[in-house]
Coordinates of C-alpha atoms and ligand atoms in Angstrom, one line a residue:
M1 CA 79.4 67.6 103.0
P2 CA 75.8 68.4 102.2
R3 CA 74.0 72.2 104.3
P4 CA 74.4 70.9 107.7
I5 CA 70.8 72.2 108.3
L6 CA 68.5 68.8 109.7
A7 CA 65.1 68.4 111.2
T8 CA 65.3 65.4 113.8
I9 CA 61.4 64.0 114.2
H10 CA 62.2 62.7 118.7
T11 CA 59.5 59.6 118.2
S12 CA 59.5 59.1 121.5
A13 CA 58.5 62.7 122.5
L14 CA 55.7 61.8 120.4
R15 CA 54.8 59.2 121.9
H16 CA 55.0 60.9 125.4
N17 CA 52.7 64.2 124.3
L18 CA 50.4 61.5 122.8
A19 CA 50.5 59.5 126.5
R20 CA 49.8 62.9 128.4
C21 CA 46.5 63.6 126.0
H22 CA 45.2 60.4 127.1
A23 CA 46.7 61.2 130.7
A24 CA 44.6 64.3 130.6
A25 CA 41.0 62.5 129.2
P26 CA 41.4 59.5 130.9
D27 CA 38.0 58.1 129.7
A28 CA 38.1 59.3 125.7
K29 CA 39.7 57.3 123.3
L30 CA 41.9 59.6 121.2
W31 CA 42.3 61.2 117.8
A32 CA 46.0 61.4 117.1
V33 CA 45.1 64.1 114.1
V34 CA 48.3 64.3 111.8
K35 CA 46.8 66.3 108.5
A36 CA 49.0 69.1 107.2
N37 CA 51.9 66.0 107.0
A38 CA 51.5 65.0 110.7
Y39 CA 51.9 69.3 111.2
G40 CA 54.9 69.4 109.4
H41 CA 56.8 66.7 110.9
G42 CA 55.9 63.7 108.3
I43 CA 52.6 60.7 108.8
E44 CA 54.5 58.2 108.0
R45 CA 57.8 59.6 110.6
A46 CA 55.3 60.7 113.3
F47 CA 53.3 57.4 113.2
E48 CA 55.0 55.0 115.2
G49 CA 55.7 57.8 118.0
L50 CA 51.4 57.7 117.1
R51 CA 50.4 54.6 117.0
A52 CA 49.0 54.1 120.5
A53 CA 46.3 56.3 119.8
D54 CA 43.3 54.8 119.1
G55 CA 42.6 56.1 115.5
F56 CA 43.9 59.1 113.1
A57 CA 42.2 62.0 111.9
L58 CA 43.1 64.5 109.1
L59 CA 42.2 66.1 105.7
D60 CA 43.3 64.2 102.6
L61 CA 42.7 61.1 101.2
A62 CA 46.3 60.9 100.1
E63 CA 47.4 60.6 103.7
A64 CA 44.2 58.6 104.9
Q65 CA 45.5 56.2 101.8
Q66 CA 49.1 56.4 103.6
L67 CA 48.3 56.0 106.4
R68 CA 46.5 52.6 105.7
A69 CA 49.9 51.7 103.1
L70 CA 51.6 51.8 106.6
G71 CA 49.2 48.7 107.8
W72 CA 47.1 51.7 110.1
R73 CA 43.9 48.6 110.4
G74 CA 42.2 51.3 113.3
P75 CA 39.9 54.1 112.7
V76 CA 40.4 57.6 110.0
L77 CA 38.6 60.2 110.1
L78 CA 38.2 62.7 107.2
L79 CA 37.9 65.9 109.4
E80 CA 36.1 68.0 106.4
G81 CA 35.0 64.7 105.1
V82 CA 34.4 64.1 101.6
F83 CA 34.8 66.6 98.4
D84 CA 33.3 64.3 96.4
A85 CA 31.2 61.6 94.9
R86 CA 34.3 59.9 94.1
D87 CA 35.2 59.9 97.0
L88 CA 33.2 57.9 99.1
E89 CA 34.4 54.8 97.6
L90 CA 37.7 55.5 98.5
C91 CA 35.8 55.6 102.1
S92 CA 33.8 52.9 102.0
R93 CA 37.1 50.4 100.1
L94 CA 39.6 51.8 102.8
Q95 CA 37.0 52.3 105.5
L96 CA 37.5 55.3 106.2
W97 CA 34.7 57.4 108.7
H98 CA 34.0 61.3 107.9
V99 CA 32.3 63.9 109.0
V100 CA 29.4 65.7 107.5
H101 CA 29.0 69.2 107.7
C102 CA 26.7 69.8 104.8
Q103 CA 23.4 69.2 103.0
E104 CA 25.3 68.1 99.9
Q105 CA 27.7 66.0 101.8
I106 CA 24.2 64.4 102.6
D107 CA 22.9 64.2 99.2
M108 CA 26.2 62.5 98.3
L109 CA 25.7 59.8 100.9
A110 CA 22.2 59.3 99.4
M111 CA 22.5 58.4 96.1
H112 CA 26.3 56.5 96.8
K113 CA 26.4 52.7 96.2
T114 CA 28.1 50.4 98.3
Q115 CA 28.3 47.3 101.5
T116 CA 29.9 48.9 103.4
G117 CA 27.9 50.4 106.3
H118 CA 29.8 54.1 106.7
R119 CA 30.8 56.0 110.2
V120 CA 30.0 59.8 110.5
F121 CA 30.6 62.5 112.7
L122 CA 28.2 65.0 111.9
K123 CA 29.2 67.8 112.4
M124 CA 27.5 70.9 115.0
N125 CA 28.3 75.3 113.5
S126 CA 28.4 75.7 117.6
G127 CA 29.7 79.1 117.1
M128 CA 33.2 78.7 114.9
N129 CA 30.8 80.1 111.5
R130 CA 33.7 77.0 109.5
L131 CA 31.9 74.1 109.3
G132 CA 28.8 72.2 109.9
F133 CA 25.2 72.1 110.3
S134 CA 23.5 74.8 113.0
P135 CA 22.3 73.7 116.0
S136 CA 18.5 74.5 114.3
S137 CA 19.5 71.9 111.0
Y138 CA 21.3 69.7 113.6
R139 CA 18.1 67.7 114.4
S140 CA 17.0 67.3 110.5
A141 CA 20.0 66.8 109.2
W142 CA 20.6 63.6 112.0
T143 CA 17.3 62.2 110.7
R144 CA 17.9 62.1 107.3
L145 CA 21.1 60.5 107.8
N146 CA 19.6 58.1 110.0
A147 CA 17.6 56.9 107.4
L148 CA 20.1 56.4 105.0
T149 CA 20.8 52.7 104.4
Q150 CA 24.4 53.6 103.6
V151 CA 24.9 54.9 107.1
E152 CA 26.2 52.4 110.3
E153 CA 26.5 54.8 113.2
I154 CA 26.2 58.2 113.2
S155 CA 28.7 60.5 116.0
L156 CA 27.8 64.1 117.3
L157 CA 31.6 66.0 116.4
T158 CA 32.1 69.9 117.0
H159 CA 34.3 72.5 117.5
F160 CA 35.4 75.1 119.7
A161 CA 36.4 78.5 118.8
N162 CA 37.9 79.8 121.7
A163 CA 39.2 76.8 124.4
D164 CA 42.7 78.1 124.1
G165 CA 41.4 81.6 125.5
P166 CA 39.0 83.4 128.3
E167 CA 36.2 83.3 126.7
G168 CA 36.8 79.4 126.6
V169 CA 34.2 76.9 125.4
A170 CA 31.0 77.3 127.9
A171 CA 28.7 78.8 125.0
Q172 CA 29.8 76.8 122.4
Q173 CA 29.4 74.0 124.8
Q174 CA 25.5 74.7 125.9
L175 CA 24.6 74.5 122.4
F176 CA 25.9 71.7 121.8
E177 CA 24.1 69.9 124.5
A178 CA 21.3 71.3 124.2
T179 CA 20.8 70.3 121.0
T180 CA 21.6 66.9 121.3
H181 CA 20.6 65.7 124.9
D182 CA 18.8 63.0 124.0
L183 CA 20.2 62.2 120.4
G184 CA 22.0 58.8 121.0
G185 CA 25.9 58.1 119.7
E186 CA 29.8 58.8 120.8
R187 CA 30.5 62.6 121.0
S188 CA 33.8 64.2 120.1
L189 CA 34.5 68.2 120.9
S190 CA 37.4 69.2 122.3
N191 CA 40.7 69.6 121.0
S192 CA 43.9 69.8 122.2
A193 CA 43.0 73.3 124.0
A194 CA 40.1 72.2 125.1
T195 CA 41.5 68.5 125.9
L196 CA 44.5 70.4 128.1
R197 CA 42.2 73.2 130.0
H198 CA 38.4 72.2 129.9
S199 CA 39.3 68.9 130.5
S200 CA 35.7 68.3 132.8
L201 CA 34.2 68.2 129.5
H202 CA 32.6 64.9 128.1
S203 CA 33.6 63.9 124.5
D204 CA 34.3 60.4 123.7
W205 CA 36.5 60.9 121.2
V206 CA 39.1 64.0 122.3
R207 CA 41.1 65.3 119.1
P208 CA 44.4 66.6 120.3
G209 CA 46.5 68.0 117.3
I210 CA 49.3 70.8 118.7
A211 CA 50.0 68.9 122.1
L212 CA 50.8 65.7 120.4
Y213 CA 53.5 67.5 118.1
G214 CA 55.1 69.6 121.7
S215 CA 53.6 72.4 122.0
A216 CA 51.4 74.6 123.9
P217 CA 48.2 75.0 122.7
D218 CA 47.7 78.5 124.9
F219 CA 51.2 79.9 124.9
P220 CA 52.4 82.3 126.6
E221 CA 50.0 81.8 129.5
H222 CA 51.2 78.5 129.6
S223 CA 54.5 76.8 128.1
A224 CA 54.7 73.4 126.9
T225 CA 56.6 72.7 130.3
H226 CA 53.6 73.2 132.1
Y227 CA 51.5 70.5 130.3
G228 CA 54.7 68.1 130.4
L229 CA 55.1 68.5 127.0
Q230 CA 58.1 67.2 125.0
P231 CA 59.2 69.0 121.5
G232 CA 58.2 66.7 118.6
M233 CA 60.9 68.2 116.2
T234 CA 64.2 69.6 116.6
L235 CA 65.8 71.7 114.4
A236 CA 69.2 72.4 113.9
T237 CA 72.4 73.7 112.1
K238 CA 75.6 75.2 112.6
I239 CA 77.6 77.7 112.7
I240 CA 79.1 78.6 109.0
A241 CA 81.1 81.8 109.6
T242 CA 81.5 84.3 112.5
Q243 CA 82.8 88.1 112.3
A244 CA 83.7 91.1 114.8
L245 CA 81.9 93.7 114.3
S246 CA 82.9 96.8 115.8
A247 CA 81.3 99.4 117.2
G248 CA 78.9 100.7 114.9
A249 CA 78.8 98.1 112.3
S250 CA 76.1 96.9 111.1
V251 CA 74.6 93.4 109.9
G252 CA 72.4 92.4 107.0
Y253 CA 70.0 93.5 104.6
G254 CA 68.6 96.4 105.9
A255 CA 71.6 97.5 108.4
S256 CA 68.6 97.0 111.0
F257 CA 70.8 95.6 114.2
T258 CA 73.7 98.0 114.9
A259 CA 76.6 97.1 117.4
S260 CA 77.0 99.4 120.6
E261 CA 80.0 97.9 121.3
P262 CA 82.2 95.1 119.2
M263 CA 80.9 91.6 119.3
R264 CA 81.6 88.6 117.8
I265 CA 78.7 87.3 115.8
G266 CA 77.8 83.6 114.1
V267 CA 76.8 83.0 110.8
V268 CA 74.0 80.5 110.9
A269 CA 73.5 77.9 107.9
C270 CA 69.3 78.4 108.2
G271 CA 67.2 80.4 106.8
Y272 CA 63.3 81.6 105.2
A273 CA 63.8 79.4 102.7
D274 CA 64.6 75.8 105.2
G275 CA 61.1 77.6 106.8
Y276 CA 62.8 79.9 109.6
P277 CA 60.5 82.4 109.5
R278 CA 61.6 85.9 108.1
H279 CA 59.4 87.8 110.5
C280 CA 61.6 86.8 113.7
P281 CA 62.9 90.3 114.6
S282 CA 66.4 90.9 116.4
G283 CA 66.6 89.3 119.7
T284 CA 64.4 86.2 118.9
P285 CA 65.9 83.4 121.2
I286 CA 68.4 81.1 119.6
L287 CA 70.7 78.3 121.0
V288 CA 74.1 77.8 120.2
D289 CA 76.4 74.8 121.5
G290 CA 73.0 74.6 123.4
V291 CA 73.2 78.1 125.4
R292 CA 70.2 80.7 124.5
T293 CA 71.2 83.7 123.3
R294 CA 69.6 85.7 120.1
T295 CA 69.4 86.6 115.5
L296 CA 70.5 89.4 115.1
G297 CA 69.8 91.8 111.6
R298 CA 66.9 90.2 109.1
V299 CA 66.5 87.0 108.2
S300 CA 67.7 86.1 105.4
M301 CA 67.0 83.6 103.0
D302 CA 70.1 80.5 103.8
M303 CA 71.3 82.8 106.6
V304 CA 70.1 84.1 110.2
T305 CA 73.5 86.0 112.5
V306 CA 73.7 85.6 116.0
D307 CA 75.0 87.0 119.3
L308 CA 77.9 84.8 120.2
T309 CA 79.1 86.9 123.5
P310 CA 77.2 84.1 126.2
V311 CA 79.0 82.3 123.9
P312 CA 82.8 83.0 123.2
Q313 CA 84.0 79.1 122.7
A314 CA 81.6 79.0 119.5
G315 CA 82.7 79.0 115.8
M316 CA 82.5 77.1 112.8
G317 CA 81.1 74.3 113.4
S318 CA 79.5 74.6 116.3
E319 CA 76.0 73.7 117.1
V320 CA 72.9 75.9 116.7
T321 CA 69.0 74.8 117.7
L322 CA 66.3 77.0 115.7
W323 CA 64.2 75.0 117.6
G324 CA 63.6 71.8 120.2
C325 CA 66.5 69.9 122.0
A326 CA 70.1 70.6 121.6
S327 CA 72.4 67.9 122.3
N328 CA 72.9 69.1 126.2
G329 CA 70.0 68.3 126.7
A330 CA 69.0 72.1 127.0
V331 CA 65.5 72.7 125.1
L332 CA 64.5 75.8 122.9
P333 CA 60.2 75.4 122.8
I334 CA 59.0 76.4 119.5
D335 CA 56.4 78.3 120.6
E336 CA 59.0 80.5 121.5
V337 CA 60.2 81.2 118.2
A338 CA 56.6 81.5 117.0
H339 CA 55.9 84.6 119.6
A340 CA 59.0 86.5 118.6
A341 CA 57.8 85.8 114.9
G342 CA 54.1 87.0 115.8
T343 CA 52.0 83.9 115.0
V344 CA 51.8 80.4 116.5
S345 CA 53.7 77.4 116.5
Y346 CA 51.4 75.7 113.8
E347 CA 52.6 77.5 110.7
L348 CA 56.5 76.9 111.9
M349 CA 55.7 73.3 112.2
C350 CA 54.0 73.2 109.2
A351 CA 56.1 75.2 107.2
L352 CA 59.9 73.4 107.3
A353 CA 61.1 73.7 103.4
Q354 CA 60.8 70.6 101.2
R355 CA 65.0 71.1 100.9
V356 CA 65.8 70.7 104.8
P357 CA 66.4 66.9 105.3
V358 CA 64.8 65.3 108.6
V359 CA 66.1 62.3 110.3
V360 CA 63.3 60.5 113.1
D361 CA 65.0 59.1 116.4
Ligands
PLP1 C1 43.2 70.7 112.9 C2 41.6 70.6 114.5 C3 42.0 70.3 115.6 C4 43.1 70.1 116.2 O1 43.4 70.9 116.7 P1 44.2 71.1 117.5 O2 44.2 72.5 118.0 O3 46.4 70.9 117.1 O4 44.3 70.0 119.0 C5 40.5 69.0 116.3 N1 39.7 69.6 115.8 C6 39.5 69.6 114.4 C7 38.0 69.6 113.4 C8 40.2 70.1 113.5 O5 40.8 70.9 112.4

């Protein structure tokens, strides 16, 4: 029998979350952001659940090719644009739309020989200070692009730094508006947090990522349940041994947990080599037979231990849910596990290890 760990991608949850995002921005078209192999879910595995999107946005040309190979004929957007002049040939051939965020990318387009008009999203750096033209150089970039025969249509794009927090989007939005008010073209502004929290923003194209996979972009302020989102991924395994601890006995490397009274613990077949964060401290929530309990001691490479006190009937072979849905319907949001580990759900999803088998349901 293979080691019992298994990740499950929930097609119906992805479909549901996509519909939630559509409902939050009913007048907008929606880019389903599937970068990083669909946030660790796998583009091929997530495709069925997300195919009601208006387009797919990602970074890697190989992932764009994968989408075309799956039969997707609709829009595909390269969020970082091209990395090299040769990438433009693939854009022409596969009809990929691409972000233009720097002069060098305009230079490459100007040199590019093509029969196909390119659809580009001109990116403004409105305060994030990663990619994009500054407001003062944005309009001249637009004019330069607009004069190129290689360019068929220019859309306008920016990305928010604080859509998930108290600072909000107002300053960046105003800068974007002020710079672009008289330019034609479709607008794309909102990631998941802006789509769900700032619904008055006008975006012709919203760009949710994390919400599609069932995670709240602003946890712990809001939960996935608050937004009506369902887990897109379950990571589950089984108990492979139990131990009876006497008072004073400790568990695992570094003996970081010590029992204050006699207790039963379960040894779970999942560790950091599966993508479960080593930084999860004792007390991280986990489900055994669909009942909420806690981890004990350090996470090791292949195992983690759990408190069986709330589930006295559990034993070898009992179901363990690291995140997602248990068979009894109980849900452990990935956001809670990420929060316990001092990180965000994005990182956990993307870090699901190669050795974990994945099925789609
Ligand atoms: C990743 C990304 C998104 C999606 O962000 P979420 O927080 O996952 O919704 C949107 N736009 C750009 C440019 C991105 O890189």
